[in-house]
Short mmCIF file of C-alpha atoms and ligand atoms in Angstrom, two decimals:
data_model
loop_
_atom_site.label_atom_id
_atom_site.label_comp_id
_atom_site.label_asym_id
_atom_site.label_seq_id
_atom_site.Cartn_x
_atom_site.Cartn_y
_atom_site.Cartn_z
CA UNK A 9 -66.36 11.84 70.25
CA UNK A 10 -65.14 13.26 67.25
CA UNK A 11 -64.12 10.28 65.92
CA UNK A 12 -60.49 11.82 65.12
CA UNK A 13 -61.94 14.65 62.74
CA UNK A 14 -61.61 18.33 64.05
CA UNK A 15 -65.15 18.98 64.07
CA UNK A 16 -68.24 17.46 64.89
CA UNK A 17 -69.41 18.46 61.09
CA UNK A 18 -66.63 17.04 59.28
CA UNK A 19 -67.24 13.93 61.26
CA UNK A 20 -70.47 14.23 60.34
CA UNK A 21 -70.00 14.49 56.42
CA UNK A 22 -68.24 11.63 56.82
CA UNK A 23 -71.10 9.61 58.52
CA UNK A 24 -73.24 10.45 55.56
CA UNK A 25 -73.07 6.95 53.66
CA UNK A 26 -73.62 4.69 56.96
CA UNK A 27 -76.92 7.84 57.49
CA UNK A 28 -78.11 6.39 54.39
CA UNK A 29 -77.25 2.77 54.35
CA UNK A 30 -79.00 2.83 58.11
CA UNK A 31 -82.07 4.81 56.97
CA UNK A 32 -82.67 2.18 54.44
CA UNK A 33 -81.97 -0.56 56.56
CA UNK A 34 -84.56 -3.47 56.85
CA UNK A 35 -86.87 -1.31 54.99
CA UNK A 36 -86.54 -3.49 51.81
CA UNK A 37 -86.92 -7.19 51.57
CA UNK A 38 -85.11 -9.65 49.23
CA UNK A 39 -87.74 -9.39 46.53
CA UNK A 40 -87.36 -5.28 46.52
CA UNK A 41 -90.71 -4.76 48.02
CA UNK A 42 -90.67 -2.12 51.13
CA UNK A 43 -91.51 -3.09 54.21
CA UNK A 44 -92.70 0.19 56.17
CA UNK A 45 -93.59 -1.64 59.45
CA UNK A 46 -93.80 1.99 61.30
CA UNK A 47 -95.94 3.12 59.04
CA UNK A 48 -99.02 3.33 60.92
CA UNK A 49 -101.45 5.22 58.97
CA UNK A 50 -103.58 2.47 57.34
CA UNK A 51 -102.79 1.44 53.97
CA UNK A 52 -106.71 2.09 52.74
CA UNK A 53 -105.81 5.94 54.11
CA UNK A 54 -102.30 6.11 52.22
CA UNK A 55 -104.65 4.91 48.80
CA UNK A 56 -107.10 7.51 49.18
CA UNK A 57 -104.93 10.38 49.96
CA UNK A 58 -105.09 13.10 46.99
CA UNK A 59 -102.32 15.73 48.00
CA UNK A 60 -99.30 16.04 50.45
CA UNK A 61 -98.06 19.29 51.76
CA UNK A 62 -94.26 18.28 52.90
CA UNK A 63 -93.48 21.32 55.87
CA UNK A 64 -90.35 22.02 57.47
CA UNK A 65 -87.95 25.06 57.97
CA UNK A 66 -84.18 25.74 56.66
CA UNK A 67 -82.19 22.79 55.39
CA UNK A 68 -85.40 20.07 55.89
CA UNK A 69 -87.52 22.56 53.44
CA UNK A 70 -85.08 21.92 50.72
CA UNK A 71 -85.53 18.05 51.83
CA UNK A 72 -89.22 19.03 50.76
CA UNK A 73 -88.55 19.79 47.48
CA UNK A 74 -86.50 17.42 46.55
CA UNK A 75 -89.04 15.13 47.80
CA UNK A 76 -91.87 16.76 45.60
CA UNK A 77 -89.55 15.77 42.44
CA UNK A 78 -89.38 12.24 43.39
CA UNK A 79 -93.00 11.52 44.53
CA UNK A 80 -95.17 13.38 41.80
CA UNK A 81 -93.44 11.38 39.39
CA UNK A 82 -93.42 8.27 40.83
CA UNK A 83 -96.74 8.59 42.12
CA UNK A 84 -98.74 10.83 40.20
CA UNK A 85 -99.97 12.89 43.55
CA UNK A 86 -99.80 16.37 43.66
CA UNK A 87 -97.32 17.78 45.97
CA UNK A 88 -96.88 21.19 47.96
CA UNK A 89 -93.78 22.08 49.77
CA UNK A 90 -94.37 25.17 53.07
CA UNK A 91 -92.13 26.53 55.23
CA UNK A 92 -93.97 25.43 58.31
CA UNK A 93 -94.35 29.00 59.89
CA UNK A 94 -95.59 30.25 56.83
CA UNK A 95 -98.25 27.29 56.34
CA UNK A 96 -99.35 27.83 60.19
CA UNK A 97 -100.40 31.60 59.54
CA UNK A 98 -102.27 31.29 56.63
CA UNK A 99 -105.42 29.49 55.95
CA UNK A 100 -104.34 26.20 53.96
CA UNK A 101 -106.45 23.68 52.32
CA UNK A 102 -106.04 20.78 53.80
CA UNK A 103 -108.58 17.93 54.70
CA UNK A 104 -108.75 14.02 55.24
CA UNK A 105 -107.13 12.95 52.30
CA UNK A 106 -104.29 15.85 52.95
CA UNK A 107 -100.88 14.02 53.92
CA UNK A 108 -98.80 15.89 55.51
CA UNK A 109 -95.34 15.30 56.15
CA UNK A 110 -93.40 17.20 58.55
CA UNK A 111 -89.48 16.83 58.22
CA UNK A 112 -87.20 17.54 61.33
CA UNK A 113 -83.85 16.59 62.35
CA UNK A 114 -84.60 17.50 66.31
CA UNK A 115 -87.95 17.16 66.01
CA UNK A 116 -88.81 20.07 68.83
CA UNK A 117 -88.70 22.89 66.25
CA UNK A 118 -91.60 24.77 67.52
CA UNK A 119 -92.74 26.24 63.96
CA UNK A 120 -92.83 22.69 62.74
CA UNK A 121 -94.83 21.56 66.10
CA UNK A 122 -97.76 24.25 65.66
CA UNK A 123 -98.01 23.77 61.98
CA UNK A 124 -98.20 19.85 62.64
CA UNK A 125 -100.96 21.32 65.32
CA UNK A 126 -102.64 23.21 62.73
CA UNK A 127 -102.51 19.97 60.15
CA UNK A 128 -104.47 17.88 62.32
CA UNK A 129 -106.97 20.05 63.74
CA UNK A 130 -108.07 20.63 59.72
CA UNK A 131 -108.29 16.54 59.81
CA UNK A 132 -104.70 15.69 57.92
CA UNK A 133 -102.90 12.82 58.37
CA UNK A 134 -99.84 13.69 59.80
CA UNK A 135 -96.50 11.56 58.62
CA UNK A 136 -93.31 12.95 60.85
CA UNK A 137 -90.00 11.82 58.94
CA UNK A 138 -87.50 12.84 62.55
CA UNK A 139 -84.04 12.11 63.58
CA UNK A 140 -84.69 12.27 67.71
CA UNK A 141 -86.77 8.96 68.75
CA UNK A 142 -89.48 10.49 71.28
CA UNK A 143 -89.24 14.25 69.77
CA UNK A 144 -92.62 15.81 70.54
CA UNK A 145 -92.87 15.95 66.74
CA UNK A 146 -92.62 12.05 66.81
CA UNK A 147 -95.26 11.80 69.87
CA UNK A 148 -97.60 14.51 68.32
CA UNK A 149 -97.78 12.82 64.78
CA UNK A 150 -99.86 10.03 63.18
CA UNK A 151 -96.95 8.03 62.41
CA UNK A 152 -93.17 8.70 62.09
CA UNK A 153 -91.01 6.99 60.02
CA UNK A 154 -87.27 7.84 61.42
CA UNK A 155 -84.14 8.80 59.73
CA UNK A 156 -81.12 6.58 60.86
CA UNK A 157 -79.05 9.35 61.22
CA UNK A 158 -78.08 9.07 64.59
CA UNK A 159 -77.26 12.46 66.63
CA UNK A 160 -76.09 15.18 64.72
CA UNK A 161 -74.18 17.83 66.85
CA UNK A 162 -73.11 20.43 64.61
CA UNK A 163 -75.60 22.93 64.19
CA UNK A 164 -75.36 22.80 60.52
CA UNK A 165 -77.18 19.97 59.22
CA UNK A 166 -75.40 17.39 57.12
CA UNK A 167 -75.80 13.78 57.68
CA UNK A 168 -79.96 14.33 58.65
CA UNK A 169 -80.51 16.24 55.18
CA UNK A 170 -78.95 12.88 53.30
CA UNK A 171 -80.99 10.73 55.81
CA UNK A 172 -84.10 12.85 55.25
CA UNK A 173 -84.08 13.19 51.62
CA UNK A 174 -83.34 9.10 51.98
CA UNK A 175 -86.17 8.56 53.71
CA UNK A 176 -88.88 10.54 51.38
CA UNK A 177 -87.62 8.34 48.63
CA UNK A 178 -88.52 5.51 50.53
CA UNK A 179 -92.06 7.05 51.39
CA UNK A 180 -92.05 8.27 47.30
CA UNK A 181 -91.51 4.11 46.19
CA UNK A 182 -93.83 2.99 49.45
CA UNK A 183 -96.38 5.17 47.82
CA UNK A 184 -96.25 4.10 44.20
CA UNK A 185 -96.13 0.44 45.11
CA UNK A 186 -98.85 0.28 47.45
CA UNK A 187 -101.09 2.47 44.36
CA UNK A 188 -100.32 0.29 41.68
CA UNK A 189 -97.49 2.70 39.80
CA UNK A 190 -97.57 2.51 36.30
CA UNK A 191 -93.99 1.64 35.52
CA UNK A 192 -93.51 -1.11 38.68
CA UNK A 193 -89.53 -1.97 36.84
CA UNK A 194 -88.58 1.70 37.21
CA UNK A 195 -89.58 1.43 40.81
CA UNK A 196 -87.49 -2.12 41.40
CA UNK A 197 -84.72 -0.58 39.54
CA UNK A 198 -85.14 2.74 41.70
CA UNK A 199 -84.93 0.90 44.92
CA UNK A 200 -81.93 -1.11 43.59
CA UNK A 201 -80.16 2.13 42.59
CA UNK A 202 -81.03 3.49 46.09
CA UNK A 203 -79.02 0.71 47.73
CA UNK A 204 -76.10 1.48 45.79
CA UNK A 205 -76.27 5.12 46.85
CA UNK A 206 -74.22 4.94 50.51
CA UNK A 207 -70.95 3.81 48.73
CA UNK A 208 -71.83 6.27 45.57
CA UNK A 209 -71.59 9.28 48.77
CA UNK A 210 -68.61 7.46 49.75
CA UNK A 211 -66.76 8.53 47.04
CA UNK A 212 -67.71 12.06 47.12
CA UNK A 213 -66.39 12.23 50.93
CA UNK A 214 -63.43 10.82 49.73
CA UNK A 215 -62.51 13.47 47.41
CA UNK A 216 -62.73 16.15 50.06
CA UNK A 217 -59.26 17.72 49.60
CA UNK A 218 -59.86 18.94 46.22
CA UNK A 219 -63.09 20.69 47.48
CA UNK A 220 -61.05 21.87 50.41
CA UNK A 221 -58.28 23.36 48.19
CA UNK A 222 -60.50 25.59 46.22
CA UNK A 223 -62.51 26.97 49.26
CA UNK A 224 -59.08 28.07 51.02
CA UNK A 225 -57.87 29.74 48.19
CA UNK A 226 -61.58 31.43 48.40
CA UNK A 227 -61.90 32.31 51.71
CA UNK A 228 -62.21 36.48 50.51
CA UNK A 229 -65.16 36.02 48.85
CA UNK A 230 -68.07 38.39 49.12
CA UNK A 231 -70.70 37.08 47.71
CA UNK A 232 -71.32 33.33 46.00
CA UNK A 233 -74.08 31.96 43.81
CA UNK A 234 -75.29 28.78 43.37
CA UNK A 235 -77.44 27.43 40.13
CA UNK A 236 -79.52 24.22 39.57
CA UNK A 237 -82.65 22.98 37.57
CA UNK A 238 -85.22 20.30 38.83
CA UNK A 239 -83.82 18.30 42.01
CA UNK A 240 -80.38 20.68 41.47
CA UNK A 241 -82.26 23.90 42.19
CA UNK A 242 -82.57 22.56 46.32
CA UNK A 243 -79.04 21.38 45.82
CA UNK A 244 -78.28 24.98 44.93
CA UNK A 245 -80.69 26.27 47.87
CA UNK A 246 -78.99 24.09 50.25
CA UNK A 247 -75.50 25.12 49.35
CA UNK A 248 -76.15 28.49 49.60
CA UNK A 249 -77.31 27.73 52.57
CA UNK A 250 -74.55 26.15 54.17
CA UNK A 251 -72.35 28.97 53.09
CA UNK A 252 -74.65 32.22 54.84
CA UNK A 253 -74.24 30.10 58.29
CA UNK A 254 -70.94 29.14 58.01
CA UNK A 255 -68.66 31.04 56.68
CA UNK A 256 -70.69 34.38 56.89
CA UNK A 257 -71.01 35.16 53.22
CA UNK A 258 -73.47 36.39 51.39
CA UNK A 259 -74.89 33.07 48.72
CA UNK A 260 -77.56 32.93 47.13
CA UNK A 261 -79.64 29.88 45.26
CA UNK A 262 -81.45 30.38 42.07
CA UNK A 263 -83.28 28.03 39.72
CA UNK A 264 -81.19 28.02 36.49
CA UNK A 265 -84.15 29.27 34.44
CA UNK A 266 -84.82 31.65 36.06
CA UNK A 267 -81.34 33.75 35.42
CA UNK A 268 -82.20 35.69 32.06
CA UNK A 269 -85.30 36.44 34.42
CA UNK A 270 -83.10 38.86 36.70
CA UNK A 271 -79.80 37.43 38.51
CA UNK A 272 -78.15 37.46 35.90
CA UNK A 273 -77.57 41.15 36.32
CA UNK A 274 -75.37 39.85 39.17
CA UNK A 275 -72.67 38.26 37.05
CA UNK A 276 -69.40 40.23 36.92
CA UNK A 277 -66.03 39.35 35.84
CA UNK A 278 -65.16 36.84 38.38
CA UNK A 279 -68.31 36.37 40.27
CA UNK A 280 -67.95 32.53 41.72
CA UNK A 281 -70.44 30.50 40.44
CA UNK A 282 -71.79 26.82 41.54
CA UNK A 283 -73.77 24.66 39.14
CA UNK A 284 -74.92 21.58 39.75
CA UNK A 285 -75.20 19.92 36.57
CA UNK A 286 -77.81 16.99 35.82
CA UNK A 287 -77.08 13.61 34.31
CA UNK A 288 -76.00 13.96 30.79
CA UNK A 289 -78.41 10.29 30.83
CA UNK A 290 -81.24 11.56 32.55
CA UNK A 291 -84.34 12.77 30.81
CA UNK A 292 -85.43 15.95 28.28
CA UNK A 293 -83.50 18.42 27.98
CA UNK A 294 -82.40 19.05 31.43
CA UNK A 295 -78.57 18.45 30.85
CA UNK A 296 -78.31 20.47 27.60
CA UNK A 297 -80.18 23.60 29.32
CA UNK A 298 -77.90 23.73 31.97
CA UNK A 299 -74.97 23.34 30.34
CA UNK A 300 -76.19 26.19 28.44
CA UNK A 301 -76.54 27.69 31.38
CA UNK A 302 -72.99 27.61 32.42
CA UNK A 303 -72.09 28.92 28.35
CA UNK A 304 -73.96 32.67 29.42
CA UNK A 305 -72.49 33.25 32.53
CA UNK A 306 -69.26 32.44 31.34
CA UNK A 307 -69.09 34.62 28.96
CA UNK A 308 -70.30 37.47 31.43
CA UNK A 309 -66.91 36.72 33.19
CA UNK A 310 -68.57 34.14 35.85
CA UNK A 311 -65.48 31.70 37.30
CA UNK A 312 -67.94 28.19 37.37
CA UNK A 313 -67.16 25.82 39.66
CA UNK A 314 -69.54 22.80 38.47
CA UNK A 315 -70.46 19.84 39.46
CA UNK A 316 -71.22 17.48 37.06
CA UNK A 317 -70.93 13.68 36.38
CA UNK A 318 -68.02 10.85 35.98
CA UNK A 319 -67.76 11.23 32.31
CA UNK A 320 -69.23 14.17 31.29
CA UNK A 321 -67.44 15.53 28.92
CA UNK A 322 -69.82 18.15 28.16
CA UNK A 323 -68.79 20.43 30.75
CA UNK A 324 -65.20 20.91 30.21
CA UNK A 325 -64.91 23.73 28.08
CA UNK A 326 -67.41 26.08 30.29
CA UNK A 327 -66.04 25.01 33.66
CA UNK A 328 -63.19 26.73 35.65
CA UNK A 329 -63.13 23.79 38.72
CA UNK A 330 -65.29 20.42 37.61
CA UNK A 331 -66.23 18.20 41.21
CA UNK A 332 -66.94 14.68 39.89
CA UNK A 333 -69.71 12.77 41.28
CA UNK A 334 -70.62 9.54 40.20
CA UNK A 335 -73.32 8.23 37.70
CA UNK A 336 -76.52 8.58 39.50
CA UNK A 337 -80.39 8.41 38.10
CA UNK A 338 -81.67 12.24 38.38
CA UNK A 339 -83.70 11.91 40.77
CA UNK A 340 -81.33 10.18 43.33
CA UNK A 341 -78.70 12.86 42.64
CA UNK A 342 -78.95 15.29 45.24
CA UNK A 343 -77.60 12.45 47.70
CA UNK A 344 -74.09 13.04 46.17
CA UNK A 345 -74.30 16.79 44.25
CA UNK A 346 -74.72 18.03 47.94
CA UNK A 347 -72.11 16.79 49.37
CA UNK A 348 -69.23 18.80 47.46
CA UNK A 349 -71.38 22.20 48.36
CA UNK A 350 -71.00 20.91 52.25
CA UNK A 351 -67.71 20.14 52.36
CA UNK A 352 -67.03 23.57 50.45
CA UNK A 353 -68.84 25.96 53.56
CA UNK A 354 -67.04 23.88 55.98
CA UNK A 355 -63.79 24.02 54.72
CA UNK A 356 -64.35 28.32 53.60
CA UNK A 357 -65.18 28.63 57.51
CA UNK A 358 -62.32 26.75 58.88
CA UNK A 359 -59.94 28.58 56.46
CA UNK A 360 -61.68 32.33 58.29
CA UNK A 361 -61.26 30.91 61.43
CA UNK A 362 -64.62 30.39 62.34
CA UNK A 363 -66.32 28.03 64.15
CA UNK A 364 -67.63 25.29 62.42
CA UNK A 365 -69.77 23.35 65.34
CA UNK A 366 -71.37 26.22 66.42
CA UNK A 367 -71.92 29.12 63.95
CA UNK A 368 -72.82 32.21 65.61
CA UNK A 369 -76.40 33.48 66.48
CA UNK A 370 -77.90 29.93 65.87
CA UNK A 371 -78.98 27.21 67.89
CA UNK A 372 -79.32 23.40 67.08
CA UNK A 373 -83.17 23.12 67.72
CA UNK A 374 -85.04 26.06 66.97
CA UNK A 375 -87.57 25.50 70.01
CA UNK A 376 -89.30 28.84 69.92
CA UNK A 377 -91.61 30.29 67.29
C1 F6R B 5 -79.31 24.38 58.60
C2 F6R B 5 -80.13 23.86 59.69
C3 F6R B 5 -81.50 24.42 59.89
C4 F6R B 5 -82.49 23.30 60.26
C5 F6R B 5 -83.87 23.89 60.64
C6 F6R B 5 -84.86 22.79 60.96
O1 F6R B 5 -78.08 23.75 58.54
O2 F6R B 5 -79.69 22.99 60.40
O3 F6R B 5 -81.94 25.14 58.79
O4 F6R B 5 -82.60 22.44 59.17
O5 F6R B 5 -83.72 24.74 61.75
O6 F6R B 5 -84.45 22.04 62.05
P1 F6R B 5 -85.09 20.62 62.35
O7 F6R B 5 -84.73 19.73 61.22
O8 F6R B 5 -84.48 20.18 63.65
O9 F6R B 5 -86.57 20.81 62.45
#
């Protein structure tokens, strides 16, 4: 069952690029158009809508974000991310031309279910992207549009966050086609970028052992902090994480900016430090901020383990470990800067002794509120 691998979430990590190329599959015809066949909120409704409020809880949040990156800019429409037990117990402005999306792996987590609840009695369209075919999230939503992930047993989620994050593009280019998007080659070129992406994760995977090296040599860490910018900064969430449930040690995520705001008081001579670094070919300034990023907590003593492009050259004199990922448009990225931070808890909690599959005091679906 484990397919040779000695846990369920290694085996998992490796299942990542076949979760992608299977969440994409038949989705996109020979011309590039998508084909959303389950989409079964009309398409006058998915024209009119003016906001969408993505909600979901732990590693499908993140999925949130990275989706509100993606689909403001391809699509111009505002939207909100909510941790869905926080969204439930306030009073949220939502109406008919609210979308909301709801992201779950199991698709019973009860938070998710009542804020779905909540979502529809204020008259929003409900859009569940879910792992488990016949979840109550799937049966209790408008229309569901499911991640290809097939089961994920570990109770750290891996392959569904790819597969989830996969699919929101998919809903981000449905979106901008069917509204008429301004720059219609960007979006061909996206979705042909997109289709490259399962062997692009491949690669990552492959390089495992020198991500696996470094976290057994850090397996006495106390604490561990992860940086990113834009669709890095839920890479760095995510990663952090992965880490607290693992491996038991205290991580923490932080927008890159927002360092000279207050963490950086945290850096001490040989505090470990992730970055995930944006493409050096992407837009503005993103790649130069971060890198001098990396520059002022390096020279408070951080040891920076960054991951950053094939070919960036950039990063070399500021970085202590470099994990290469491969060229990647920005806004695709997180598909493969993830994977190094996944590999990295995994490989920290096998090195304690832990257990991997089942980390303690959690459960796969989180069915109560
Ligand atoms: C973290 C993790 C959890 C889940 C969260 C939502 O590795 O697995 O944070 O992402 O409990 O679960 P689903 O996606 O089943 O709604």
């Amino acid at each position: 069952v484990k397919g040779g691998f000695a846990t369920f979430m290694e085996k998992e990590i490796h299942d990542q690029p076949q979760a992608v190329a299977d969440t994409l599959l038949g989705r996109v015809d020979a011309e590039g158009q998508l084909m959303l066949d389950e989409m079964r909120i009309p398409e006058s409704v998915m024209r009119s809508i003016d906001k969408i409020v993505v909600i979901a809880c732990g590693t499908a949040s993140y999925v949130g974000h990275v989706a509100k990156y993606a689909i403001e800019h391809w699509c111009r429409i505002p939207v909100e991310v909510e941790l869905a037990h926080e969204f439930r117990y306030r009073d949220p402005v939502v109406s008919e031309k609210t979308l909301v999306v709801a992201v779950s792996q199991s698709g019973e987590t009860m938070d998710t279910i009542m804020a779905i609840r909540h979502a529809r009695e204020q008259g929003a369209k409900v859009l569940a992207i879910v792992n488990t075919h016949g979840s109550t999230i799937a049966r209790e939503s408008d229309a569901v549009l499911y991640t290809h992930a097939g089961p994920e047993v570990a109770v750290a989620s891996t392959k569904a966050f790819l597969a989830q994050i996969t699919a929101c593009y998919l809903l981000g280019l449905y979106l901008a086609q069917l509204r008429g998007n301004k720059f219609p080659d960007e979006i061909r070129e996206t979705l042909e970028q997109l289709r490259q992406m399962p062997d692009k994760v491949k690669r990552v995977v492959d390089a495992e052992e020198q991500v696996q090296t470094i976290a057994a040599e850090m397996k006495d860490e106390r604490t561990v902090l992860f940086l990113g910018r834009h669709v890095g900064f839920p890479v760095a969430l995510e990663g952090a994480l992965k880490l607290k449930e693992l491996a038991y040690i205290h991580a923490e995520g932080f927008a890159a900016g927002e360092l000279k705001h207050g963490p950086i008081a945290l850096i001490e001579p040989g505090q470990p430090v992730f970055v995930i670094v944006p493409s050096p070919r992407g837009r503005d300034a993103l790649h130069a901020k971060v890198i001098s990023n990396i520059q002022e907590i390096r020279a408070r003593g951080a040891r920076t383990l960054v991951i950053a492009e094939d070919g960036d050259t950039d990063v070399e004199p500021f970085a202590d470990v470099v994990f290469r990922v491969p060229r990647t448009p920005t806004l695709l990225a997180p598909l493969v800067t993830v994977v190094p931070l996944q590999i990295f808890a995994a490989a920290l909690a096998t090195a304690k002794g832990l257990d991997v599959d089942q980390p303690r005091n959690l459960a796969k679906s989180v069915t109560v509120e």
